Coordinates of N, CA and C in Angstrom, one line a residue:
M1 N -52.7 -135.9 -28.2 CA -52.6 -137.3 -29.0 C -51.5 -137.3 -29.4
L2 N -51.3 -138.7 -29.5 CA -49.9 -138.9 -30.5 C -49.9 -138.7 -32.1
Q3 N -48.9 -138.5 -32.5 CA -48.4 -137.9 -33.6 C -48.7 -139.3 -34.5
K4 N -48.5 -140.5 -34.4 CA -48.4 -141.7 -35.0 C -48.7 -142.5 -34.1
Y5 N -49.4 -144.0 -34.7 CA -49.3 -144.9 -33.6 C -50.0 -146.2 -34.5
Y6 N -49.2 -147.5 -33.8 CA -49.7 -149.0 -34.7 C -51.1 -149.4 -33.6
T7 N -51.8 -149.8 -34.6 CA -52.9 -150.9 -34.2 C -53.4 -151.7 -35.1
V8 N -54.2 -152.6 -34.7 CA -54.6 -153.7 -35.3 C -55.8 -153.2 -36.4
K9 N -56.2 -153.4 -37.9 CA -57.0 -152.9 -38.8 C -58.1 -153.1 -38.2
G10 N -58.4 -154.5 -37.7 CA -60.2 -154.5 -37.0 C -59.9 -156.1 -36.7
Y11 N -60.7 -157.0 -36.7 CA -61.0 -158.3 -36.3 C -60.3 -158.9 -37.8
G12 N -59.6 -159.9 -36.9 CA -59.5 -161.1 -37.4 C -59.1 -162.8 -36.7
E13 N -59.2 -163.8 -37.5 CA -59.0 -164.8 -36.7 C -57.8 -166.1 -37.2
N14 N -57.4 -166.6 -36.7 CA -56.5 -167.9 -37.5 C -56.2 -169.2 -36.5
E15 N -56.6 -170.0 -36.8 CA -56.2 -171.5 -36.3 C -54.7 -172.1 -37.1
I16 N -54.4 -172.8 -35.9 CA -53.2 -173.6 -36.0 C -53.2 -174.6 -35.2
I17 N -52.5 -175.9 -35.7 CA -52.7 -176.8 -34.8 C -51.2 -177.2 -34.4
I18 N -51.2 -177.6 -33.1 CA -49.6 -178.0 -32.6 C -49.7 -179.1 -31.8
E19 N -49.2 -180.3 -32.2 CA -49.2 -181.4 -31.3 C -50.3 -182.0 -31.3
K20 N -51.4 -181.8 -31.8 CA -52.7 -182.1 -32.0 C -53.4 -181.4 -31.1
S21 N -53.1 -180.3 -30.4 CA -53.6 -179.2 -29.8 C -54.0 -177.9 -30.8
R22 N -55.2 -177.5 -31.0 CA -55.8 -176.2 -31.8 C -55.7 -175.5 -31.1
F23 N -55.0 -174.5 -31.6 CA -54.8 -172.9 -31.1 C -55.6 -172.0 -32.3
I24 N -56.9 -171.4 -32.1 CA -57.9 -170.6 -32.7 C -57.4 -169.3 -31.9
C25 N -56.7 -167.9 -32.8 CA -56.4 -166.7 -32.0 C -57.6 -166.3 -32.5
Y26 N -58.4 -165.1 -32.1 CA -58.7 -164.2 -32.5 C -58.6 -162.4 -31.8
I27 N -58.5 -161.8 -32.9 CA -57.8 -160.2 -32.2 C -58.6 -159.1 -33.0
N28 N -58.7 -158.3 -32.1 CA -59.7 -157.1 -32.5 C -59.2 -156.0 -31.8
R29 N -59.8 -154.5 -32.3 CA -59.4 -153.3 -31.7 C -60.4 -153.0 -30.5
A30 N -59.6 -152.5 -29.5 CA -59.9 -152.1 -28.8 C -60.1 -150.9 -27.9
T31 N -60.5 -149.9 -27.4 CA -59.8 -148.5 -27.0 C -59.9 -147.9 -25.6
T32 N -61.0 -149.3 -25.5 CA -61.0 -149.1 -24.1 C -60.8 -150.2 -23.5
E33 N -60.6 -150.5 -21.8 CA -60.6 -152.1 -21.3 C -62.0 -152.3 -21.5
E34 N -63.0 -151.5 -21.0 CA -64.3 -152.7 -21.4 C -64.5 -152.9 -22.4
E35 N -64.0 -152.4 -23.5 CA -64.0 -153.2 -25.0 C -63.8 -154.6 -24.8
A36 N -62.4 -154.2 -24.6 CA -61.3 -155.8 -24.7 C -62.1 -156.9 -23.6
I37 N -62.7 -156.6 -22.3 CA -63.5 -157.4 -21.7 C -64.4 -158.2 -22.3
E38 N -65.2 -157.1 -22.8 CA -66.2 -157.4 -23.5 C -66.1 -158.6 -24.9
F39 N -65.0 -158.3 -25.5 CA -64.7 -159.5 -26.7 C -64.5 -160.6 -26.0
I40 N -63.3 -160.9 -24.8 CA -62.9 -161.6 -24.4 C -64.1 -162.9 -24.2
Q41 N -65.2 -162.0 -23.6 CA -66.3 -162.8 -23.1 C -67.3 -163.3 -23.9
Q42 N -67.3 -162.1 -25.4 CA -67.8 -163.3 -26.4 C -67.4 -164.4 -27.1
I43 N -65.9 -164.2 -26.6 CA -65.0 -165.5 -27.4 C -65.3 -166.8 -26.6
K44 N -64.9 -166.4 -25.5 CA -65.4 -167.4 -24.4 C -66.9 -168.0 -24.2
K45 N -67.6 -167.2 -24.4 CA -68.9 -168.0 -24.8 C -69.5 -168.7 -25.5
K46 N -68.5 -168.4 -26.7 CA -68.5 -169.0 -28.4 C -67.6 -170.4 -28.0
H47 N -66.6 -170.2 -27.3 CA -65.8 -171.8 -27.3 C -66.1 -171.8 -25.6
W48 N -66.8 -171.9 -25.2 CA -67.4 -172.4 -23.5 C -67.0 -174.0 -23.2
D49 N -66.8 -174.8 -24.4 CA -66.3 -175.9 -24.3 C -64.9 -176.2 -24.2
A50 N -64.0 -174.9 -25.0 CA -62.6 -175.4 -25.0 C -61.8 -175.5 -23.7
T51 N -60.8 -176.1 -23.6 CA -59.4 -176.3 -22.5 C -59.4 -175.2 -21.6
H52 N -59.1 -173.9 -22.5 CA -58.5 -172.5 -22.1 C -58.9 -171.8 -22.9
N53 N -59.5 -170.5 -22.7 CA -59.2 -169.3 -23.6 C -58.2 -167.8 -22.9
C54 N -57.1 -168.2 -23.1 CA -56.3 -167.4 -22.9 C -56.2 -165.8 -23.6
S55 N -56.2 -164.8 -22.7 CA -56.2 -163.5 -23.3 C -55.1 -162.6 -23.0
A56 N -55.0 -161.6 -23.7 CA -54.1 -160.4 -23.4 C -54.5 -159.1 -23.9
Y57 N -54.4 -158.1 -23.7 CA -54.6 -156.6 -24.2 C -53.9 -155.6 -24.0
I58 N -53.7 -154.6 -24.6 CA -52.7 -153.2 -24.2 C -53.6 -152.5 -24.8
I59 N -53.9 -151.4 -24.0 CA -54.5 -150.1 -23.9 C -54.2 -148.8 -24.1
G60 N -54.3 -147.7 -24.2 CA -54.3 -146.5 -24.1 C -52.8 -145.6 -24.7
E61 N -52.9 -144.7 -24.9 CA -51.9 -143.6 -25.4 C -50.5 -144.2 -24.9
H62 N -50.3 -144.3 -23.8 CA -49.2 -144.8 -23.3 C -49.0 -146.4 -22.6
D63 N -49.8 -146.8 -23.2 CA -50.0 -148.4 -23.1 C -50.6 -148.3 -21.5
Q64 N -51.1 -147.6 -20.9 CA -51.6 -147.8 -19.4 C -51.8 -148.6 -18.8
I65 N -53.1 -149.8 -19.6 CA -53.3 -151.0 -19.7 C -52.8 -151.8 -19.9
Q66 N -52.5 -152.9 -19.5 CA -51.5 -154.3 -20.1 C -52.3 -155.1 -18.9
K67 N -53.0 -156.1 -19.5 CA -53.2 -157.4 -19.0 C -53.1 -158.4 -19.7
A68 N -52.6 -160.0 -18.7 CA -52.5 -161.0 -19.5 C -53.5 -162.2 -18.5
N69 N -53.7 -162.9 -19.2 CA -54.6 -164.2 -18.6 C -54.3 -165.5 -19.0
D70 N -53.6 -166.1 -18.4 CA -53.4 -167.5 -18.4 C -54.6 -169.0 -18.2
D71 N -55.8 -168.1 -18.0 CA -57.2 -168.9 -17.8 C -56.2 -170.9 -17.5
G72 N -55.9 -170.9 -16.5 CA -56.0 -172.3 -16.6 C -54.5 -172.9 -17.0
E73 N -53.8 -172.4 -17.6 CA -52.5 -172.8 -18.2 C -51.7 -172.5 -17.1
P74 N -50.3 -173.0 -16.9 CA -49.0 -172.9 -15.7 C -49.0 -171.2 -16.2
S75 N -48.8 -170.7 -14.9 CA -48.6 -169.4 -15.3 C -47.2 -168.6 -15.6
G76 N -47.4 -167.8 -16.8 CA -46.5 -166.8 -17.2 C -46.2 -168.1 -18.5
T77 N -47.1 -169.0 -18.9 CA -46.7 -169.7 -20.1 C -47.9 -169.5 -21.3
A78 N -48.9 -168.4 -21.1 CA -50.0 -168.3 -22.2 C -50.4 -166.9 -22.7
G79 N -50.6 -165.8 -21.4 CA -51.2 -164.8 -21.5 C -49.9 -163.6 -21.6
V80 N -49.1 -164.0 -20.9 CA -47.5 -163.0 -20.5 C -47.2 -163.0 -22.6
P81 N -46.6 -164.5 -22.8 CA -46.3 -164.1 -24.3 C -47.1 -163.7 -25.4
M82 N -48.3 -164.1 -25.3 CA -49.5 -163.1 -25.8 C -49.2 -161.7 -25.8
L83 N -48.9 -160.9 -24.6 CA -49.0 -159.4 -24.6 C -47.7 -159.6 -25.0
E84 N -46.5 -160.0 -25.2 CA -45.4 -159.7 -25.1 C -45.3 -159.7 -27.0
V85 N -46.0 -160.5 -27.6 CA -46.2 -160.3 -29.2 C -46.6 -158.9 -29.6
L86 N -47.3 -158.3 -28.8 CA -48.6 -157.3 -29.1 C -47.6 -156.0 -28.9
K87 N -46.2 -155.9 -27.7 CA -45.7 -155.5 -27.4 C -44.7 -155.0 -28.3
K88 N -44.1 -156.4 -28.7 CA -42.9 -156.3 -29.8 C -43.5 -155.6 -30.8
K89 N -44.5 -155.7 -31.6 CA -44.9 -155.1 -32.2 C -45.4 -154.0 -32.4
G90 N -45.1 -153.1 -31.3 CA -45.5 -151.8 -30.8 C -47.2 -151.0 -31.1
L91 N -48.1 -152.4 -30.9 CA -49.4 -152.2 -31.2 C -50.1 -151.9 -29.9
K92 N -50.9 -150.7 -30.1 CA -51.8 -150.2 -29.0 C -53.3 -150.5 -29.2
D93 N -54.4 -150.2 -28.6 CA -55.4 -150.5 -28.4 C -56.1 -152.2 -29.0
T94 N -55.2 -152.9 -28.1 CA -55.8 -154.3 -29.2 C -55.7 -155.4 -28.6
V95 N -56.6 -155.9 -28.6 CA -56.8 -157.5 -27.8 C -56.9 -159.0 -28.6
A96 N -56.4 -159.9 -27.4 CA -56.0 -161.0 -28.1 C -56.7 -162.0 -27.2
V97 N -57.2 -163.3 -28.2 CA -57.4 -164.1 -27.3 C -57.3 -165.5 -28.1
V98 N -56.6 -166.6 -27.4 CA -56.3 -167.8 -27.6 C -56.7 -168.7 -27.1
T99 N -57.7 -169.4 -28.0 CA -58.9 -170.6 -27.3 C -58.0 -171.9 -27.6
R100 N -57.6 -172.8 -26.8 CA -57.2 -174.0 -27.1 C -57.9 -175.1 -26.7
Y101 N -57.7 -176.0 -27.8 CA -58.3 -177.1 -27.4 C -57.5 -178.4 -27.3
F102 N -57.1 -179.0 -26.2 CA -56.2 -180.0 -25.7 C -56.1 -181.2 -26.9
G103 N -54.8 -181.5 -27.3 CA -54.9 -182.6 -28.2 C -54.3 -183.9 -28.0
G104 N -53.8 -183.8 -26.4 CA -53.5 -185.1 -25.4 C -52.3 -185.0 -25.4
I105 N -51.6 -184.0 -26.2 CA -49.9 -184.2 -25.8 C -49.7 -183.1 -25.4
K106 N -48.9 -183.3 -24.4 CA -48.4 -181.9 -23.4 C -47.2 -181.3 -24.0
L107 N -47.5 -180.0 -23.7 CA -46.1 -179.3 -24.5 C -45.3 -179.0 -23.6
G108 N -45.4 -178.7 -22.6 CA -44.2 -178.5 -21.4 C -44.4 -176.9 -21.6
A109 N -43.8 -176.1 -20.5 CA -43.6 -174.9 -20.7 C -43.3 -173.9 -21.6
G110 N -42.0 -174.3 -21.9 CA -41.2 -173.7 -23.3 C -42.2 -174.1 -24.5
G111 N -42.8 -175.2 -24.8 CA -44.0 -175.0 -26.1 C -45.0 -174.6 -25.8
L112 N -45.6 -174.6 -24.7 CA -46.8 -173.6 -24.4 C -46.3 -171.9 -24.9
V113 N -45.1 -171.4 -24.4 CA -44.7 -169.7 -24.6 C -44.7 -169.7 -26.2
R114 N -44.0 -171.0 -26.7 CA -43.6 -170.7 -28.2 C -45.2 -170.5 -29.1
A115 N -46.1 -171.6 -28.6 CA -47.3 -172.1 -29.3 C -48.1 -170.5 -28.9
Y116 N -48.3 -170.1 -28.2 CA -49.7 -169.0 -27.9 C -48.7 -167.8 -28.3
G117 N -47.5 -167.7 -28.4 CA -46.8 -166.7 -29.0 C -46.8 -166.6 -31.0
K118 N -46.6 -168.0 -31.4 CA -47.2 -167.9 -32.5 C -48.3 -167.6 -32.8
S119 N -49.5 -168.3 -31.7 CA -50.7 -168.0 -32.3 C -51.0 -166.6 -32.8
V120 N -50.6 -165.8 -31.8 CA -50.7 -164.4 -32.1 C -50.3 -163.5 -33.3
S121 N -49.0 -164.2 -33.1 CA -48.2 -163.3 -34.6 C -49.5 -164.0 -35.7
E122 N -49.9 -165.4 -35.5 CA -50.6 -165.6 -37.2 C -52.0 -164.8 -37.1
G123 N -52.2 -164.7 -36.2 CA -53.6 -163.6 -35.7 C -53.6 -162.6 -36.4
L124 N -52.5 -161.8 -36.1 CA -51.8 -160.6 -36.1 C -52.1 -160.5 -38.0
K125 N -51.6 -161.5 -38.3 CA -51.4 -161.6 -40.2 C -52.7 -161.5 -40.6
A126 N -53.7 -162.2 -39.4 CA -55.1 -162.4 -40.4 C -55.7 -160.7 -40.3
A127 N -55.5 -160.3 -38.9 CA -56.2 -159.1 -38.7 C -55.7 -157.8 -39.7
G128 N -54.2 -158.2 -39.8 CA -54.0 -156.7 -40.7 C -53.3 -155.8 -39.9
I129 N -52.0 -155.5 -39.5 CA -51.5 -153.9 -38.7 C -51.8 -152.6 -39.3
V130 N -52.6 -151.6 -38.6 CA -52.5 -150.1 -39.5 C -51.4 -148.9 -38.7
E131 N -51.3 -148.4 -39.3 CA -50.5 -147.2 -38.8 C -51.3 -145.8 -38.7
R132 N -52.0 -145.3 -37.6 CA -52.7 -144.4 -37.9 C -52.1 -142.7 -37.5
R133 N -52.1 -141.8 -37.9 CA -51.3 -140.9 -37.8 C -52.4 -139.9 -38.0
L134 N -52.0 -138.8 -37.4 CA -52.7 -137.5 -37.0 C -52.4 -136.4 -37.8
V135 N -53.7 -136.0 -38.7 CA -53.5 -135.2 -39.9 C -54.4 -134.0 -39.2
R136 N -54.4 -132.8 -40.3 CA -55.0 -131.9 -40.3 C -56.2 -131.8 -41.3
V137 N -57.5 -132.0 -41.1 CA -58.4 -131.9 -42.4 C -58.2 -130.4 -43.1
M138 N -58.0 -130.1 -44.5 CA -57.7 -128.6 -44.9 C -59.1 -128.7 -45.6
H139 N -59.5 -127.5 -45.6 CA -61.1 -127.2 -46.3 C -60.6 -126.3 -47.5
V140 N -60.7 -126.8 -48.6 CA -60.6 -125.8 -49.9 C -61.9 -125.4 -50.6
V141 N -62.3 -124.3 -51.0 CA -63.3 -124.0 -51.6 C -63.2 -123.2 -52.8
I142 N -63.2 -123.8 -54.4 CA -63.1 -123.1 -55.6 C -64.5 -123.1 -56.3
D143 N -63.9 -122.6 -57.2 CA -65.0 -122.3 -58.1 C -64.7 -123.5 -59.4
Y144 N -66.1 -123.9 -60.0 CA -65.9 -125.2 -60.8 C -64.7 -125.0 -61.8
T145 N -64.7 -124.0 -62.2 CA -63.7 -124.1 -63.5 C -62.2 -124.6 -62.7
W146 N -61.9 -124.5 -61.5 CA -60.7 -125.0 -61.5 C -60.7 -126.4 -60.7
L147 N -61.6 -127.4 -60.6 CA -61.9 -128.3 -60.2 C -61.3 -129.2 -60.8
G148 N -61.1 -129.5 -61.9 CA -60.4 -130.3 -62.9 C -58.8 -130.7 -62.5
K149 N -58.3 -129.2 -62.7 CA -56.9 -128.9 -62.6 C -56.4 -129.4 -61.2
V150 N -57.5 -128.8 -60.1 CA -57.0 -129.1 -59.0 C -57.0 -130.7 -57.8
E151 N -57.9 -131.1 -58.5 CA -58.7 -132.7 -58.4 C -56.9 -133.6 -58.9
N152 N -56.8 -133.3 -59.9 CA -56.0 -133.9 -60.7 C -54.7 -133.7 -59.9
E153 N -54.0 -132.6 -59.3 CA -53.1 -132.2 -59.2 C -53.0 -132.5 -57.6
L154 N -54.0 -133.0 -56.9 CA -53.6 -133.4 -55.7 C -53.9 -135.3 -55.5
R155 N -54.3 -135.7 -56.6 CA -54.5 -137.2 -56.9 C -52.8 -138.0 -57.2
S156 N -52.3 -136.9 -57.8 CA -50.9 -136.8 -58.3 C -49.8 -136.6 -57.3
S157 N -50.6 -136.3 -56.2 CA -49.3 -135.8 -55.1 C -49.7 -136.7 -53.7
D158 N -49.0 -136.4 -52.5 CA -48.8 -137.2 -51.6 C -50.0 -137.1 -50.6
Y159 N -50.7 -136.2 -51.1 CA -51.8 -136.0 -50.3 C -53.3 -136.5 -50.4
T160 N -53.7 -136.8 -49.4 CA -55.0 -137.5 -49.5 C -56.3 -136.8 -49.4
I161 N -56.9 -136.9 -50.2 CA -58.5 -136.3 -50.5 C -59.6 -136.6 -49.6
K162 N -60.1 -136.2 -48.8 CA -61.2 -137.4 -47.8 C -62.6 -137.3 -48.5
D163 N -62.6 -135.8 -48.8 CA -64.0 -135.6 -49.2 C -64.5 -134.6 -50.2
I164 N -65.5 -134.4 -51.1 CA -65.4 -133.8 -52.4 C -66.8 -133.1 -52.3
H165 N -67.5 -132.2 -52.0 CA -68.7 -131.4 -51.7 C -69.1 -130.6 -52.9
Y166 N -70.2 -131.1 -53.6 CA -70.5 -130.4 -54.6 C -71.4 -129.2 -53.9
L167 N -71.2 -128.3 -53.9 CA -72.3 -127.1 -53.7 C -72.4 -125.9 -54.6
E168 N -72.8 -124.9 -54.4 CA -72.5 -123.5 -55.0 C -71.1 -123.7 -55.6
N169 N -70.2 -123.6 -54.7 CA -68.7 -123.8 -55.4 C -68.2 -125.6 -54.7
V170 N -66.8 -125.8 -54.9 CA -66.8 -127.2 -54.6 C -65.9 -127.1 -53.7
E171 N -66.2 -127.9 -52.7 CA -65.5 -127.7 -51.3 C -64.8 -129.2 -51.3
L172 N -63.3 -129.4 -50.9 CA -62.6 -130.6 -51.4 C -61.9 -130.0 -50.0
E173 N -62.3 -131.7 -49.0 CA -61.2 -131.6 -47.8 C -60.1 -132.3 -47.9
I174 N -58.9 -132.3 -47.3 CA -58.2 -132.6 -47.9 C -56.8 -133.3 -46.6
F175 N -56.8 -134.2 -46.2 CA -55.8 -134.6 -45.4 C -54.1 -134.0 -45.6
V176 N -53.6 -133.5 -44.4 CA -52.3 -132.3 -44.4 C -51.9 -132.5 -43.1
D177 N -50.3 -133.8 -43.3 CA -49.8 -133.4 -42.4 C -49.7 -132.1 -41.5
E178 N -49.8 -131.8 -40.2 CA -49.3 -130.6 -39.1 C -48.7 -129.7 -39.7
A179 N -47.7 -130.7 -40.0 CA -45.5 -129.6 -40.2 C -45.9 -129.6 -42.1
E180 N -47.0 -130.0 -42.6 CA -46.9 -129.4 -44.0 C -48.2 -128.5 -44.4
K181 N -48.7 -128.0 -43.1 CA -49.8 -127.0 -43.4 C -49.7 -125.6 -44.5
Q182 N -48.5 -125.1 -43.7 CA -48.0 -124.2 -44.9 C -47.4 -124.2 -45.9
T183 N -46.9 -125.4 -46.2 CA -46.6 -125.7 -47.4 C -47.5 -126.2 -48.4
F184 N -48.9 -126.8 -48.1 CA -49.7 -126.7 -48.6 C -50.9 -125.8 -48.9
I185 N -50.6 -124.7 -48.4 CA -51.1 -123.6 -48.3 C -50.7 -122.8 -49.6
D186 N -49.5 -122.9 -49.3 CA -48.9 -122.0 -50.4 C -48.8 -122.4 -51.9
W187 N -48.8 -124.3 -51.6 CA -49.2 -124.8 -53.2 C -50.3 -124.6 -53.8
M188 N -51.0 -124.2 -53.1 CA -53.0 -124.8 -53.3 C -53.1 -122.9 -53.8
T189 N -52.5 -122.0 -52.8 CA -52.6 -120.5 -53.3 C -51.9 -120.2 -54.8
E190 N -50.9 -121.0 -55.2 CA -50.2 -120.8 -56.1 C -50.6 -121.4 -57.3
L191 N -51.3 -123.1 -57.0 CA -52.0 -123.4 -58.1 C -52.9 -123.3 -58.5
T192 N -53.7 -122.0 -57.9 CA -55.1 -121.5 -58.3 C -55.1 -119.9 -58.4
N193 N -54.0 -119.7 -58.5 CA -53.6 -118.3 -58.7 C -54.4 -117.3 -57.6
G194 N -54.5 -117.9 -56.3 CA -55.0 -117.1 -55.2 C -56.4 -117.5 -55.1
R195 N -57.2 -117.8 -56.1 CA -58.5 -117.9 -56.3 C -59.4 -119.0 -55.2
A196 N -58.6 -119.7 -54.9 CA -59.4 -120.9 -53.4 C -59.2 -120.1 -51.9
E197 N -60.0 -120.8 -51.9 CA -60.6 -120.5 -50.2 C -59.6 -121.4 -49.2
I198 N -58.9 -121.1 -48.2 CA -58.6 -122.2 -47.7 C -58.5 -122.0 -46.1
K199 N -59.0 -123.2 -45.3 CA -59.4 -123.2 -43.7 C -59.5 -124.3 -43.5
E200 N -58.3 -124.5 -42.4 CA -58.3 -125.1 -41.4 C -59.5 -125.8 -41.0
G201 N -59.0 -127.1 -40.9 CA -60.4 -127.9 -39.9 C -60.2 -128.7 -39.0
E202 N -61.0 -129.8 -38.6 CA -60.1 -130.1 -37.3 C -59.2 -131.5 -37.8
T203 N -58.6 -132.1 -36.4 CA -57.5 -133.0 -36.5 C -58.1 -134.2 -36.3
E204 N -57.7 -135.4 -37.5 CA -58.3 -136.9 -36.9 C -57.5 -137.9 -37.2
Y205 N -57.0 -139.0 -37.4 CA -56.6 -140.0 -37.3 C -56.8 -140.7 -38.6
L206 N -55.7 -140.6 -39.7 CA -55.8 -141.4 -40.9 C -55.0 -142.8 -40.6
E207 N -55.8 -144.0 -41.2 CA -55.0 -145.2 -41.6 C -54.4 -145.5 -42.6
T208 N -53.1 -146.3 -42.6 CA -52.5 -146.8 -43.6 C -52.0 -148.0 -43.5
D209 N -52.4 -148.9 -44.0 CA -51.9 -150.2 -43.7 C -50.4 -150.6 -44.4
V210 N -50.3 -151.3 -43.4 CA -48.6 -151.6 -42.9 C -48.5 -153.1 -43.3
S211 N -49.8 -154.0 -42.7 CA -49.1 -155.5 -43.3 C -50.4 -156.1 -43.4

């Protein structure tokens, strides 16, 4: 699993007008090729009357799956520039569809490349980009008398609390970078005078907004 990578926050859409043509960009996260294809088909169905529904997606830890489709535009003027924007942003598991309603003015090959590239760039702004970082969930079990101190210290630290379970004792789940595991254990032990029961949990991705 990758230590960290960038992807889109989720669904987003944006429309721009260039020389009277409407370019509507739809962005979404897709972790499999099937999800990407399904999203493209949804947009095509929604805009069945559009002049073109061009698409691009990039999927996999190592960008194993990369596809671009011009959907009737001159070869290399739509899907490829769309894919290039995703690659330049360093995004993974992302699908983009740009629906075009022709406005009567031809843009030429260079104009189309710029238009489809710009459409995806603006669409990404609407969707938002996140960094997904692989972290370890650490479980800290403490007596209720320690909760106020421990929670305050955690909230003023760089660590992120995932959840708090109020049972016979209090169990806190905290996201910790793999490299900081021992540092966290030492800090928590010192903070609670050795009264905390600290266990390693599973790894998962923590998302933080980039834009």
